[in-house]
PDB file of N, CA and C in Angstrom:
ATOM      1  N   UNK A 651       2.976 -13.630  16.541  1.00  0.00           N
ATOM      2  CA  UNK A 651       1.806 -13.164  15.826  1.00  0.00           C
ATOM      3  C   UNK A 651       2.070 -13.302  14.328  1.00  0.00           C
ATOM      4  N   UNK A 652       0.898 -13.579  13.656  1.00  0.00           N
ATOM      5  CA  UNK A 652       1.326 -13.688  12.052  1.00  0.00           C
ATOM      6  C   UNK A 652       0.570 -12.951  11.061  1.00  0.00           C
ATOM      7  N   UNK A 653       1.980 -12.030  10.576  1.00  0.00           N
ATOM      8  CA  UNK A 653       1.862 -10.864  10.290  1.00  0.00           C
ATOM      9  C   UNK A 653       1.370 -11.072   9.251  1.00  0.00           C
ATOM     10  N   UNK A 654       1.215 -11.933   8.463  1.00  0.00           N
ATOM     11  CA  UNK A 654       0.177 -12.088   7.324  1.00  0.00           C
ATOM     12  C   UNK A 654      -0.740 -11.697   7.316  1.00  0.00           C
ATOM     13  N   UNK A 655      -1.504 -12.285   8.092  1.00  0.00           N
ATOM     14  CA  UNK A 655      -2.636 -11.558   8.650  1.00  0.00           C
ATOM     15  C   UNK A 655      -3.254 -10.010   8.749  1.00  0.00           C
ATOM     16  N   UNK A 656      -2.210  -9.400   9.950  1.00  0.00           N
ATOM     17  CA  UNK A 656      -2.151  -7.967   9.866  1.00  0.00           C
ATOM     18  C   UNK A 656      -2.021  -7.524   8.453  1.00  0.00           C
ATOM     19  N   UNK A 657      -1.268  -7.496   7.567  1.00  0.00           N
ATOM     20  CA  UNK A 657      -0.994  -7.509   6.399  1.00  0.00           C
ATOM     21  C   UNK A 657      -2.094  -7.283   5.773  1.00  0.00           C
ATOM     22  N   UNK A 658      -3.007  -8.491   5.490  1.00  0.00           N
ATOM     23  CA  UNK A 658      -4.099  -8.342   4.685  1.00  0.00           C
ATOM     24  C   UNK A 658      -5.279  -7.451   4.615  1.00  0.00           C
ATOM     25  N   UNK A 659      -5.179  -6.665   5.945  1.00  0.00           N
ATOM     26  CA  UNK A 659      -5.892  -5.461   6.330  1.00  0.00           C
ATOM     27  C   UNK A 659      -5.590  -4.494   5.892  1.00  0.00           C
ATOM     28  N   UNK A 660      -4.297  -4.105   5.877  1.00  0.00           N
ATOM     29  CA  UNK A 660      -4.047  -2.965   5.733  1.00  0.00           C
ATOM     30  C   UNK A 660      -3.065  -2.931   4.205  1.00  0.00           C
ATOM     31  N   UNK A 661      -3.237  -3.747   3.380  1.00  0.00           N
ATOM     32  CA  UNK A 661      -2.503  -3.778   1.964  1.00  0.00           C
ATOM     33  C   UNK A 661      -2.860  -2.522   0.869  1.00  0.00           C
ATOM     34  N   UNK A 662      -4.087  -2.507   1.323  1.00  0.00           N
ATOM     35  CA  UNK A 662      -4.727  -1.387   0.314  1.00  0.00           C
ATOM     36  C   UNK A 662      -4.565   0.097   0.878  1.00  0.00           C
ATOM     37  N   UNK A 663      -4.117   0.131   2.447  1.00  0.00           N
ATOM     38  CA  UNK A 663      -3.355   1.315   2.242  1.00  0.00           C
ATOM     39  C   UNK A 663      -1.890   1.288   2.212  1.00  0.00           C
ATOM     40  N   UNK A 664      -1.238   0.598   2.472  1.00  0.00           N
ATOM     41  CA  UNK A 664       0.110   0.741   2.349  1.00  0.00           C
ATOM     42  C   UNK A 664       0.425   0.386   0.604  1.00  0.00           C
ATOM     43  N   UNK A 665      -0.507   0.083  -0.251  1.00  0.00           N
ATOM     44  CA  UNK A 665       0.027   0.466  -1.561  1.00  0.00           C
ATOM     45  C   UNK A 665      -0.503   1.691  -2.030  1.00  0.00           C
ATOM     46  N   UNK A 666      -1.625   2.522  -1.920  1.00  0.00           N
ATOM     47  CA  UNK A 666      -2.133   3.846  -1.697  1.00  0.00           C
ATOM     48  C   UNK A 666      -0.727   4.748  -1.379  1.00  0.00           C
ATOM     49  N   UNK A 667      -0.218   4.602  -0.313  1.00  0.00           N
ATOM     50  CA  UNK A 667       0.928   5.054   0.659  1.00  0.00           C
ATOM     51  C   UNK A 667       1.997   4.909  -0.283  1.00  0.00           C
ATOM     52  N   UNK A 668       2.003   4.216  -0.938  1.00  0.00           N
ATOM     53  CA  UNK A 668       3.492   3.460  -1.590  1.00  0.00           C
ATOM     54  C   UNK A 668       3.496   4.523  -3.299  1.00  0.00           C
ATOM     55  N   UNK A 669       2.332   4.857  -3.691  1.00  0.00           N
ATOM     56  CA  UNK A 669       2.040   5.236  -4.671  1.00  0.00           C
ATOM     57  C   UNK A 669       1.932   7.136  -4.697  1.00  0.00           C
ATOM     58  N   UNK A 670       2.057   7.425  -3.097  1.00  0.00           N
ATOM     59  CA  UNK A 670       1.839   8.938  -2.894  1.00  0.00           C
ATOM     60  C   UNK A 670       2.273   9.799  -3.388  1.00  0.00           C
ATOM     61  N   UNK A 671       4.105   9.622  -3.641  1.00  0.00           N
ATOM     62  CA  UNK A 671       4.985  10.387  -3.875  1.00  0.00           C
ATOM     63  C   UNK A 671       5.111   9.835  -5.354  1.00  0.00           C
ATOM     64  N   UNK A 672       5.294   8.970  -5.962  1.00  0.00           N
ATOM     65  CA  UNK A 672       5.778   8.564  -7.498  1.00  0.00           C
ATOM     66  C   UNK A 672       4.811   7.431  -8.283  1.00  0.00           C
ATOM     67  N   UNK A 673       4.718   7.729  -9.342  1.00  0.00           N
ATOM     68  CA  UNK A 673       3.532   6.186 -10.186  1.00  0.00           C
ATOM     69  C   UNK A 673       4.740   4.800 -10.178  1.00  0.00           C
ATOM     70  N   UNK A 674       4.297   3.864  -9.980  1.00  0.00           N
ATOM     71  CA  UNK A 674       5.126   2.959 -10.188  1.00  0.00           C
ATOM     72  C   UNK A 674       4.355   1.761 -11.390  1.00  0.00           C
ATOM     73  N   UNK A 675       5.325   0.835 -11.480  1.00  0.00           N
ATOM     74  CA  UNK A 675       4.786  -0.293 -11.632  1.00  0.00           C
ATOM     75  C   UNK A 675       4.439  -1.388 -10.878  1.00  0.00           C
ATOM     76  N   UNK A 676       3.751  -2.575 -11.394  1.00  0.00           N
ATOM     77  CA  UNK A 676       3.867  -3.583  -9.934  1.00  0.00           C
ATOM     78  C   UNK A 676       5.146  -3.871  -9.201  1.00  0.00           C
ATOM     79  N   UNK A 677       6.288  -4.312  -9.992  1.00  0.00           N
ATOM     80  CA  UNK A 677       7.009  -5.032  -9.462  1.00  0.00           C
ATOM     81  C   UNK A 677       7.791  -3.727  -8.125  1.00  0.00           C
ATOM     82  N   UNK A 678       7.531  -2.460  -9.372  1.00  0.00           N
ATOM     83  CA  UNK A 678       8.777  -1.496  -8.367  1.00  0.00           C
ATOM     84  C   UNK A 678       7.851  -1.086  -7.077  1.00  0.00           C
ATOM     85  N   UNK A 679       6.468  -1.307  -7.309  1.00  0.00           N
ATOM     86  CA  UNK A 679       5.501  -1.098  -5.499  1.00  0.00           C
ATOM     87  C   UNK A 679       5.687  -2.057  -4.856  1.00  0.00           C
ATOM     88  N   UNK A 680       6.057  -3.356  -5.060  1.00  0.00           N
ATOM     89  CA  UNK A 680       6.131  -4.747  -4.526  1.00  0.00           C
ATOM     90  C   UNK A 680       7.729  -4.386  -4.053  1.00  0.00           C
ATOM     91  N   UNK A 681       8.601  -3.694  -4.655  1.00  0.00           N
ATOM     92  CA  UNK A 681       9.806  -3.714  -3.988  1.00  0.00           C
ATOM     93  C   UNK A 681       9.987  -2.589  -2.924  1.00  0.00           C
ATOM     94  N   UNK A 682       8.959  -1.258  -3.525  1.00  0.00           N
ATOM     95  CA  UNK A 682       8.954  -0.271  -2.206  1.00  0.00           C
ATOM     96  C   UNK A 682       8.420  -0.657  -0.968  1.00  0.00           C
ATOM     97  N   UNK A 683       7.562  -1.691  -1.329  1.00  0.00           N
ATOM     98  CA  UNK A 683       6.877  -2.279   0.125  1.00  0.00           C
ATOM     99  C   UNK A 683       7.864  -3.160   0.885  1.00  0.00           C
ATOM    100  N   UNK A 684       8.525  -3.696   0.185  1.00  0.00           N
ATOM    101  CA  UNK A 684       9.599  -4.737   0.486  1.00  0.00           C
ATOM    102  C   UNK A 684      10.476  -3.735   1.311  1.00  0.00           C
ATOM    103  N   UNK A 685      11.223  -2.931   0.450  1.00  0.00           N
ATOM    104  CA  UNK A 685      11.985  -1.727   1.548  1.00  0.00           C
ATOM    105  C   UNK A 685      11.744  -1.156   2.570  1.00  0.00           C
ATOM    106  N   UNK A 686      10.038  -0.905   2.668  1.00  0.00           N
ATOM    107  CA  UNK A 686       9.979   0.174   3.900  1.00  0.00           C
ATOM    108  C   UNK A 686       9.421  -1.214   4.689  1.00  0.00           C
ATOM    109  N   UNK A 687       9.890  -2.444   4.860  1.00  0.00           N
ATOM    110  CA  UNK A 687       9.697  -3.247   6.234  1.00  0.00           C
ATOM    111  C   UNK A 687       8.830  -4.332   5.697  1.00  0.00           C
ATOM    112  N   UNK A 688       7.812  -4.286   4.772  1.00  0.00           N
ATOM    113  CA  UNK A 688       6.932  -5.287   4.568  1.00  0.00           C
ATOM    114  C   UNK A 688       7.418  -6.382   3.567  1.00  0.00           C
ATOM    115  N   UNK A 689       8.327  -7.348   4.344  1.00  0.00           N
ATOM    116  CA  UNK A 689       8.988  -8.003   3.493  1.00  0.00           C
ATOM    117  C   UNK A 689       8.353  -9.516   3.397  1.00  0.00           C
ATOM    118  N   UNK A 690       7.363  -9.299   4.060  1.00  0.00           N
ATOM    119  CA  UNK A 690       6.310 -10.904   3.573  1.00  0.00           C
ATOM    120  C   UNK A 690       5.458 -10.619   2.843  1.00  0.00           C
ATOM    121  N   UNK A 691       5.155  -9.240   2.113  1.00  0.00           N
ATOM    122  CA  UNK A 691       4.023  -9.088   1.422  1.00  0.00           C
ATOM    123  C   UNK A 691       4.758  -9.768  -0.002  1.00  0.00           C
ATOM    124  N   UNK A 692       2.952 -11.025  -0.626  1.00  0.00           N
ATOM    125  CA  UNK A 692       3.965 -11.510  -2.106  1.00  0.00           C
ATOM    126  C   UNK A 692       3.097 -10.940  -2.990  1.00  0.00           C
ATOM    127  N   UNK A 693       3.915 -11.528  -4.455  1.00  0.00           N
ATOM    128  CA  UNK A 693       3.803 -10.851  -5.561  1.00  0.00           C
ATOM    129  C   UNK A 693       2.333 -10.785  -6.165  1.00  0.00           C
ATOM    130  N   UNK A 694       0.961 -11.538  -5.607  1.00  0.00           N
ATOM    131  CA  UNK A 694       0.323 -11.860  -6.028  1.00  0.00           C
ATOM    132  C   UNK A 694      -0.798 -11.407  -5.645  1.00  0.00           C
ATOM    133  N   UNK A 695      -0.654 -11.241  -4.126  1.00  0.00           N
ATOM    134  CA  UNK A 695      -1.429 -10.069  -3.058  1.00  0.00           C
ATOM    135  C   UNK A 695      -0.885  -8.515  -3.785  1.00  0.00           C
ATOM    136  N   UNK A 696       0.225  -7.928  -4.341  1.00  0.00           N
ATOM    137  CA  UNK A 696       0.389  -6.873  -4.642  1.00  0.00           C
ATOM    138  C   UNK A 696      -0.705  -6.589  -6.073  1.00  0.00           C
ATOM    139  N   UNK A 697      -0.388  -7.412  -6.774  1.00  0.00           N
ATOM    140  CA  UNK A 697      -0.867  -7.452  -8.280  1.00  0.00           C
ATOM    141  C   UNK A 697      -2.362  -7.213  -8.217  1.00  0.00           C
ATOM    142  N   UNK A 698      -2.803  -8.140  -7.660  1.00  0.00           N
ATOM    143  CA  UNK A 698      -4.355  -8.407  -7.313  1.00  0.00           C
ATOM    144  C   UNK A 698      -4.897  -7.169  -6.288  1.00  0.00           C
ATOM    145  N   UNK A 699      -4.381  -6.233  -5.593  1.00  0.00           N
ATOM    146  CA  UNK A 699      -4.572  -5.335  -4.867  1.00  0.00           C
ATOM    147  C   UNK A 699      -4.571  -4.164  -6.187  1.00  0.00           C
ATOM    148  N   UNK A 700      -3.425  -3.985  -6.637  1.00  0.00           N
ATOM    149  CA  UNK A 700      -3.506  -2.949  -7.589  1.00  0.00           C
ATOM    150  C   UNK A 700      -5.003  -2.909  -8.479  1.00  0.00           C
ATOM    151  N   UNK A 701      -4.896  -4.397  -9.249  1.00  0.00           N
ATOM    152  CA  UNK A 701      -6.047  -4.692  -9.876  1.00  0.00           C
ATOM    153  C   UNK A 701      -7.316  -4.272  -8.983  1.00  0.00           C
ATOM    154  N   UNK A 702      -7.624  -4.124  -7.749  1.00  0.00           N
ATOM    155  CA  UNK A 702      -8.659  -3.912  -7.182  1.00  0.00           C
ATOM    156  C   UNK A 702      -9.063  -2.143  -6.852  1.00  0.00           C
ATOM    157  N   UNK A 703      -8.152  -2.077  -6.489  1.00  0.00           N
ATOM    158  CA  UNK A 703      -7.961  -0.368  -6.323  1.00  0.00           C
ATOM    159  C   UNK A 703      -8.171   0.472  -7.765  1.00  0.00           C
ATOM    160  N   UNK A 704      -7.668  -0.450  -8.937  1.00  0.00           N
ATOM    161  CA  UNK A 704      -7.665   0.585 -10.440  1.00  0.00           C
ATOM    162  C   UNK A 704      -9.410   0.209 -10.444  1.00  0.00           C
ATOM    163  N   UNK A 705      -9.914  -0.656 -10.296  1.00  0.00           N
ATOM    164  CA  UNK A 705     -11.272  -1.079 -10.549  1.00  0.00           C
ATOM    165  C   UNK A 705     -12.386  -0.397  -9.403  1.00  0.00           C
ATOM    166  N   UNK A 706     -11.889  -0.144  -8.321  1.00  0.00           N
ATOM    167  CA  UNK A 706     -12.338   0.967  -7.530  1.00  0.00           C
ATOM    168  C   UNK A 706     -12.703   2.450  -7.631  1.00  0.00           C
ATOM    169  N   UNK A 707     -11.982   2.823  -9.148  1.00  0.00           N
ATOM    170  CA  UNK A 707     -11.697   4.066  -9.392  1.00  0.00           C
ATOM    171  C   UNK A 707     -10.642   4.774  -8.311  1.00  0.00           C
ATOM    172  N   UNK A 708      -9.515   3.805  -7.953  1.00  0.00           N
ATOM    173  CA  UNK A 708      -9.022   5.119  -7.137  1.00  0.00           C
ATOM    174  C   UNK A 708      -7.440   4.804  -7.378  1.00  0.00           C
ATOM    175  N   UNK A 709      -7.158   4.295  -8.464  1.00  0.00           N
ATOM    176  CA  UNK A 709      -6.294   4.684  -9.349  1.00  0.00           C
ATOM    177  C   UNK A 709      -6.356   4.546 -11.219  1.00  0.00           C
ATOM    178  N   UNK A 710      -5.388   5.291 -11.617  1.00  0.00           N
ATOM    179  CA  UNK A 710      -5.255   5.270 -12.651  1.00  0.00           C
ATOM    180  C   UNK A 710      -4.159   4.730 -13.428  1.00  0.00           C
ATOM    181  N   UNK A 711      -4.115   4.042 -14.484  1.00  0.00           N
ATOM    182  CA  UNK A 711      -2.897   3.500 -15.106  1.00  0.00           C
ATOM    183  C   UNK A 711      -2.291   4.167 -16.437  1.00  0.00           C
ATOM    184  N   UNK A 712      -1.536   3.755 -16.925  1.00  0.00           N
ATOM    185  CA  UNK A 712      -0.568   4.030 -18.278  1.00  0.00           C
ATOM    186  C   UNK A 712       0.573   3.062 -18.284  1.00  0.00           C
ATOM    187  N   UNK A 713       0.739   3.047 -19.734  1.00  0.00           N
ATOM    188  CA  UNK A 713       2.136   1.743 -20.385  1.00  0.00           C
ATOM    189  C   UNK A 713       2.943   2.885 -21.027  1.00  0.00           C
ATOM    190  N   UNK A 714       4.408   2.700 -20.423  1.00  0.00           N
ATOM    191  CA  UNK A 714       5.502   2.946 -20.667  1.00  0.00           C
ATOM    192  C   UNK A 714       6.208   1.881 -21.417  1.00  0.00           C
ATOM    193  N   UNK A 715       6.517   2.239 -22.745  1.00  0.00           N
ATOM    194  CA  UNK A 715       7.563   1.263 -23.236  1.00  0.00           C
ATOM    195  C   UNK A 715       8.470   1.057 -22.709  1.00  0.00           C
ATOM    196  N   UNK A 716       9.309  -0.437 -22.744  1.00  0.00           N
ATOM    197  CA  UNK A 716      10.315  -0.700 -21.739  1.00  0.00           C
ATOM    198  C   UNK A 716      11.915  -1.307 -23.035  1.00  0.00           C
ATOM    199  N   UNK A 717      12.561  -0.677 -22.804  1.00  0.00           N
ATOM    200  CA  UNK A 717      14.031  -1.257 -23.797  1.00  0.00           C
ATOM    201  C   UNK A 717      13.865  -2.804 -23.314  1.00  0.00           C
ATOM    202  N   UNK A 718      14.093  -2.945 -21.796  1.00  0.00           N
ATOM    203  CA  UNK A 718      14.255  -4.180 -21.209  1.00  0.00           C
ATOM    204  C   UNK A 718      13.227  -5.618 -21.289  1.00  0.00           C
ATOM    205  N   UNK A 719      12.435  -5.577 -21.919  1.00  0.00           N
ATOM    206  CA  UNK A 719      11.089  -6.141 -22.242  1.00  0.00           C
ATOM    207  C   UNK A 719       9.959  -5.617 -22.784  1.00  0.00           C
ATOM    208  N   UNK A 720       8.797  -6.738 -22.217  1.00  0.00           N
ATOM    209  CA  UNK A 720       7.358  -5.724 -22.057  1.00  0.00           C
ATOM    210  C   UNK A 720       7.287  -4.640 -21.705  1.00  0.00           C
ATOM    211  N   UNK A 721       5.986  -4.200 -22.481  1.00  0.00           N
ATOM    212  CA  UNK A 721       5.936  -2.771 -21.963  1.00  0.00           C
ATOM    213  C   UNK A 721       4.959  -2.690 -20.366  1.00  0.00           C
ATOM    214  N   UNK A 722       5.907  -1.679 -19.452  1.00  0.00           N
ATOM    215  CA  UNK A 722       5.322  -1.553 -17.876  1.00  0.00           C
ATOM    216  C   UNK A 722       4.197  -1.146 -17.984  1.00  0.00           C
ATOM    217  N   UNK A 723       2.598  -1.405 -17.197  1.00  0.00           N
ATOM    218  CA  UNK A 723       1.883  -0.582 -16.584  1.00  0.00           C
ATOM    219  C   UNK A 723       2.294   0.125 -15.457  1.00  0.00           C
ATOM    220  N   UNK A 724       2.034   0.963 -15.605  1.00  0.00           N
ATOM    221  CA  UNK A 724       2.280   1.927 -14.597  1.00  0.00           C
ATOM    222  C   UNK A 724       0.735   2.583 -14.023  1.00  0.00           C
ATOM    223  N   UNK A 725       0.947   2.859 -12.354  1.00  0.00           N
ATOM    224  CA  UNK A 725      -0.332   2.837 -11.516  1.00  0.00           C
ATOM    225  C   UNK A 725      -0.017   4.351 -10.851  1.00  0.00           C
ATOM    226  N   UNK A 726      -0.673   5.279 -10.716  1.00  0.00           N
ATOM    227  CA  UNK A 726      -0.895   6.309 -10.409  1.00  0.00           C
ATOM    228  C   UNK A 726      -2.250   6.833  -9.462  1.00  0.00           C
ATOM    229  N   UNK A 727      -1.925   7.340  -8.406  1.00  0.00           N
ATOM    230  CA  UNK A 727      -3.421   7.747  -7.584  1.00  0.00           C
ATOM    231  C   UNK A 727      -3.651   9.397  -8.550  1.00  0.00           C
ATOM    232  N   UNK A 728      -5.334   8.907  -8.423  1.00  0.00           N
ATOM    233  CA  UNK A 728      -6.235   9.920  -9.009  1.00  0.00           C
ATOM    234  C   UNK A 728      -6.781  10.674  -7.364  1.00  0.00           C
ATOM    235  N   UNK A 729      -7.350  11.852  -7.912  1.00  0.00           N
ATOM    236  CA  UNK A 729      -7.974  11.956  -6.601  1.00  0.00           C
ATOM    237  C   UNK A 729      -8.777  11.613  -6.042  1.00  0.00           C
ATOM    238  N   UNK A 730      -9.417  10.479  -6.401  1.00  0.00           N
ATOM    239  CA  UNK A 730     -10.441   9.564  -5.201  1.00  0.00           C
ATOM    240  C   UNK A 730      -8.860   8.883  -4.477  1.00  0.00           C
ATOM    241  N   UNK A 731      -8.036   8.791  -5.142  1.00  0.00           N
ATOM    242  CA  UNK A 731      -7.020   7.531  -4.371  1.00  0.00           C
ATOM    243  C   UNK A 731      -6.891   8.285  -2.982  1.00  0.00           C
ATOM    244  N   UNK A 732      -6.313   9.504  -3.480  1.00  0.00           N
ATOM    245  CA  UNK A 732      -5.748  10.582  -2.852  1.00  0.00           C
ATOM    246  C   UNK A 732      -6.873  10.882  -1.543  1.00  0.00           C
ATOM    247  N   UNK A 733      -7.710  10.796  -1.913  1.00  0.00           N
ATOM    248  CA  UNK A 733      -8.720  11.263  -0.714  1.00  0.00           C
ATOM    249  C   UNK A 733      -8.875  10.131   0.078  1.00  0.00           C
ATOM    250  N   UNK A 734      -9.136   8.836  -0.534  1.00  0.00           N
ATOM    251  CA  UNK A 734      -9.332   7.734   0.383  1.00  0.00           C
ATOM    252  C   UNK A 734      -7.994   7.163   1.047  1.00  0.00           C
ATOM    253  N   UNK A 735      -6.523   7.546   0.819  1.00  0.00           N
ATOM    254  CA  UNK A 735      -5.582   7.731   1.169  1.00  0.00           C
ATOM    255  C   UNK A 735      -4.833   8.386   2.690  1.00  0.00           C
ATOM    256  N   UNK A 736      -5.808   9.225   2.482  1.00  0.00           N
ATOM    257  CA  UNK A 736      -5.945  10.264   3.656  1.00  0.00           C
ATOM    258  C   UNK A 736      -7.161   9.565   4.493  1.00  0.00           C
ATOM    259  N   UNK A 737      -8.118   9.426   4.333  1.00  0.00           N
ATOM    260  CA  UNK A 737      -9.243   8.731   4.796  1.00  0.00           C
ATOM    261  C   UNK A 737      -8.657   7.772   5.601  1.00  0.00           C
ATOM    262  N   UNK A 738      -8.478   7.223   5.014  1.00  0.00           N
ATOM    263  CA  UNK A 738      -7.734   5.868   5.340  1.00  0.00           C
ATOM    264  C   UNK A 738      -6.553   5.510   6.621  1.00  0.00           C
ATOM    265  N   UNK A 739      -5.978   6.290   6.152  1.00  0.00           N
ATOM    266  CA  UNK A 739      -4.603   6.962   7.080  1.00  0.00           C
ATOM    267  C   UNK A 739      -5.106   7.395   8.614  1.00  0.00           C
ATOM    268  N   UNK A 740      -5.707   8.232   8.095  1.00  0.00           N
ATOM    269  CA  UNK A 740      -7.058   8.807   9.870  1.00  0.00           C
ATOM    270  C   UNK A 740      -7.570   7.618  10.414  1.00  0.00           C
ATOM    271  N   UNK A 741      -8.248   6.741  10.058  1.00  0.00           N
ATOM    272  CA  UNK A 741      -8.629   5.260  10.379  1.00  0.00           C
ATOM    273  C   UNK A 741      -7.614   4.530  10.717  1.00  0.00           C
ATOM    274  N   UNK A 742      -6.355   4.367   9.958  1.00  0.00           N
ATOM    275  CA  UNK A 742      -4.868   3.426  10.930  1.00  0.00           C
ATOM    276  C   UNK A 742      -4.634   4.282  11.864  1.00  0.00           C
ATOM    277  N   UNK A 743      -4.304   5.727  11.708  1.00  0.00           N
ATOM    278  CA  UNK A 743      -3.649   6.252  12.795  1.00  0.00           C
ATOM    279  C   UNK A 743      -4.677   6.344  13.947  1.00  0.00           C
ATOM    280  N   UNK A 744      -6.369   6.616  13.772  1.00  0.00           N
ATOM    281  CA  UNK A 744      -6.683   6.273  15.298  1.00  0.00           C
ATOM    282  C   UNK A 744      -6.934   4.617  15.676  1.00  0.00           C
ATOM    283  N   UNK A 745      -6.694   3.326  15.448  1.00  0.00           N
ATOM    284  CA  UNK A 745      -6.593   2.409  15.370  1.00  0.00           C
ATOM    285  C   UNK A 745      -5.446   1.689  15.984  1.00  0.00           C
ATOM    286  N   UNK A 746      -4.294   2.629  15.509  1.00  0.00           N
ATOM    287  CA  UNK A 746      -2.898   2.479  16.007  1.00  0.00           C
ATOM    288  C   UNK A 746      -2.475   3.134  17.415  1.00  0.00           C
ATOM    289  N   UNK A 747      -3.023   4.001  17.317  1.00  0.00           N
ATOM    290  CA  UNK A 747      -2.567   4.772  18.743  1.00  0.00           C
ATOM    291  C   UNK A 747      -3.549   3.703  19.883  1.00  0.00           C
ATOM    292  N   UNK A 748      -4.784   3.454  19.552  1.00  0.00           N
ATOM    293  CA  UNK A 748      -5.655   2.153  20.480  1.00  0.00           C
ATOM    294  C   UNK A 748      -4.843   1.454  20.516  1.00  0.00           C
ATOM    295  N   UNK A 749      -4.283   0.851  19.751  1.00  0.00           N
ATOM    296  CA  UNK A 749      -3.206  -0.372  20.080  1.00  0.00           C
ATOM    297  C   UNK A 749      -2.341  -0.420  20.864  1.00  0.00           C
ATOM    298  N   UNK A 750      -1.607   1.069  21.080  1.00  0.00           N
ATOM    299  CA  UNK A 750      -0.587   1.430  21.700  1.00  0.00           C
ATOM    300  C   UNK A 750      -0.853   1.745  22.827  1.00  0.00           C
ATOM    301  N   UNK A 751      -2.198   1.982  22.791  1.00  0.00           N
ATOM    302  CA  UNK A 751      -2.369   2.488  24.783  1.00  0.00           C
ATOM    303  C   UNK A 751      -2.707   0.941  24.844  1.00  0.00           C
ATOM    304  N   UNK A 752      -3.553   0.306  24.472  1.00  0.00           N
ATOM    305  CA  UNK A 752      -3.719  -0.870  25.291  1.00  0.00           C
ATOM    306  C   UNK A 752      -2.238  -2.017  25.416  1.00  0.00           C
ATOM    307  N   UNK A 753      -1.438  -2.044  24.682  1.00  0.00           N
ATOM    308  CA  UNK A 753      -0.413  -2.834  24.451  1.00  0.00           C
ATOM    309  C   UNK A 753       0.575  -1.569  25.790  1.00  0.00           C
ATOM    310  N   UNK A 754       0.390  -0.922  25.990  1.00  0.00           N
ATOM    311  CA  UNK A 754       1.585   0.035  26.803  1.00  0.00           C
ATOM    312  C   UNK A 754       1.611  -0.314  27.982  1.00  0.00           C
ATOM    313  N   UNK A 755       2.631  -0.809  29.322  1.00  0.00           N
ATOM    314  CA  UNK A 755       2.703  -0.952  30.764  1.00  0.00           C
ATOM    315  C   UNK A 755       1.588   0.237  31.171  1.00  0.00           C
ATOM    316  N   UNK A 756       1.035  -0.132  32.091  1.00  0.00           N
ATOM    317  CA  UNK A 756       0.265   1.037  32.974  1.00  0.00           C
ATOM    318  C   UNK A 756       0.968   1.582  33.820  1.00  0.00           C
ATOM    319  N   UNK A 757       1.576   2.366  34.808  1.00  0.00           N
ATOM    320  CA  UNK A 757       2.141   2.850  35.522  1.00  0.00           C
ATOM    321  C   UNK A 757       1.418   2.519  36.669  1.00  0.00           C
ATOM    322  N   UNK A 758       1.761   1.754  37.767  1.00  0.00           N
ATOM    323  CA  UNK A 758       0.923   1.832  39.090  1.00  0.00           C
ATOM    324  C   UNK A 758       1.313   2.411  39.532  1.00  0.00           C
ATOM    325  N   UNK A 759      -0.047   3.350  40.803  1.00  0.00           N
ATOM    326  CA  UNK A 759       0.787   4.297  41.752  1.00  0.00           C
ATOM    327  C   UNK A 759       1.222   3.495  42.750  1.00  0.00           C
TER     328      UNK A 759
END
């Protein structure tokens, strides 16, 4: 199966998700996604997702000066993020559990 695919569905919550606990920048959400398993998601689908979600109203940004270069944007959920986050989440998780009964052996008697 090609998980690209799957992927492209569900990008806008797993960077929502990625953003719950701390504000990041692109590159460091592109690497938390990378860590927790999503290691085909690229740099360009992340960027362009952020860009869509800040233009959604359901995040917010700020620039941190950086010693190391440019200065970072940094992406933060507001509470529309936060709500559609959760929203959202209720929609994979009953979506996911469908998957799982139909993908599961049946037990014959």
């Amino acid at each position: 199966m090609d998980t690209t695919q799957l992927l492209k569905g569900v990008l806008d919550l797993a960077v929502l998700a990625a953003l719950r606990d701390e504000d990041g920048y692109g590159y460091d959400i592109l690497r938390r996604l990378r860590s927790a398993g999503l290691g085909e998601v690229g740099d360009a689908s992340v960027y362009g997702t952020l860009r869509r979600l800040f233009n959604a109203g359901l995040l917010t940004t700020y620039v941190v000066p950086s010693d190391e270069g440019p200065h970072r944007k940094y992406y933060a959920l507001n509470t529309a993020g936060r709500t559609e986050l959760q929203r959202s989440g209720k929609v994979w998780q009953g979506f996911a559990t469908t998957m799982d009964d139909l993908l599961r052996e049946r037990e014959t008697a």
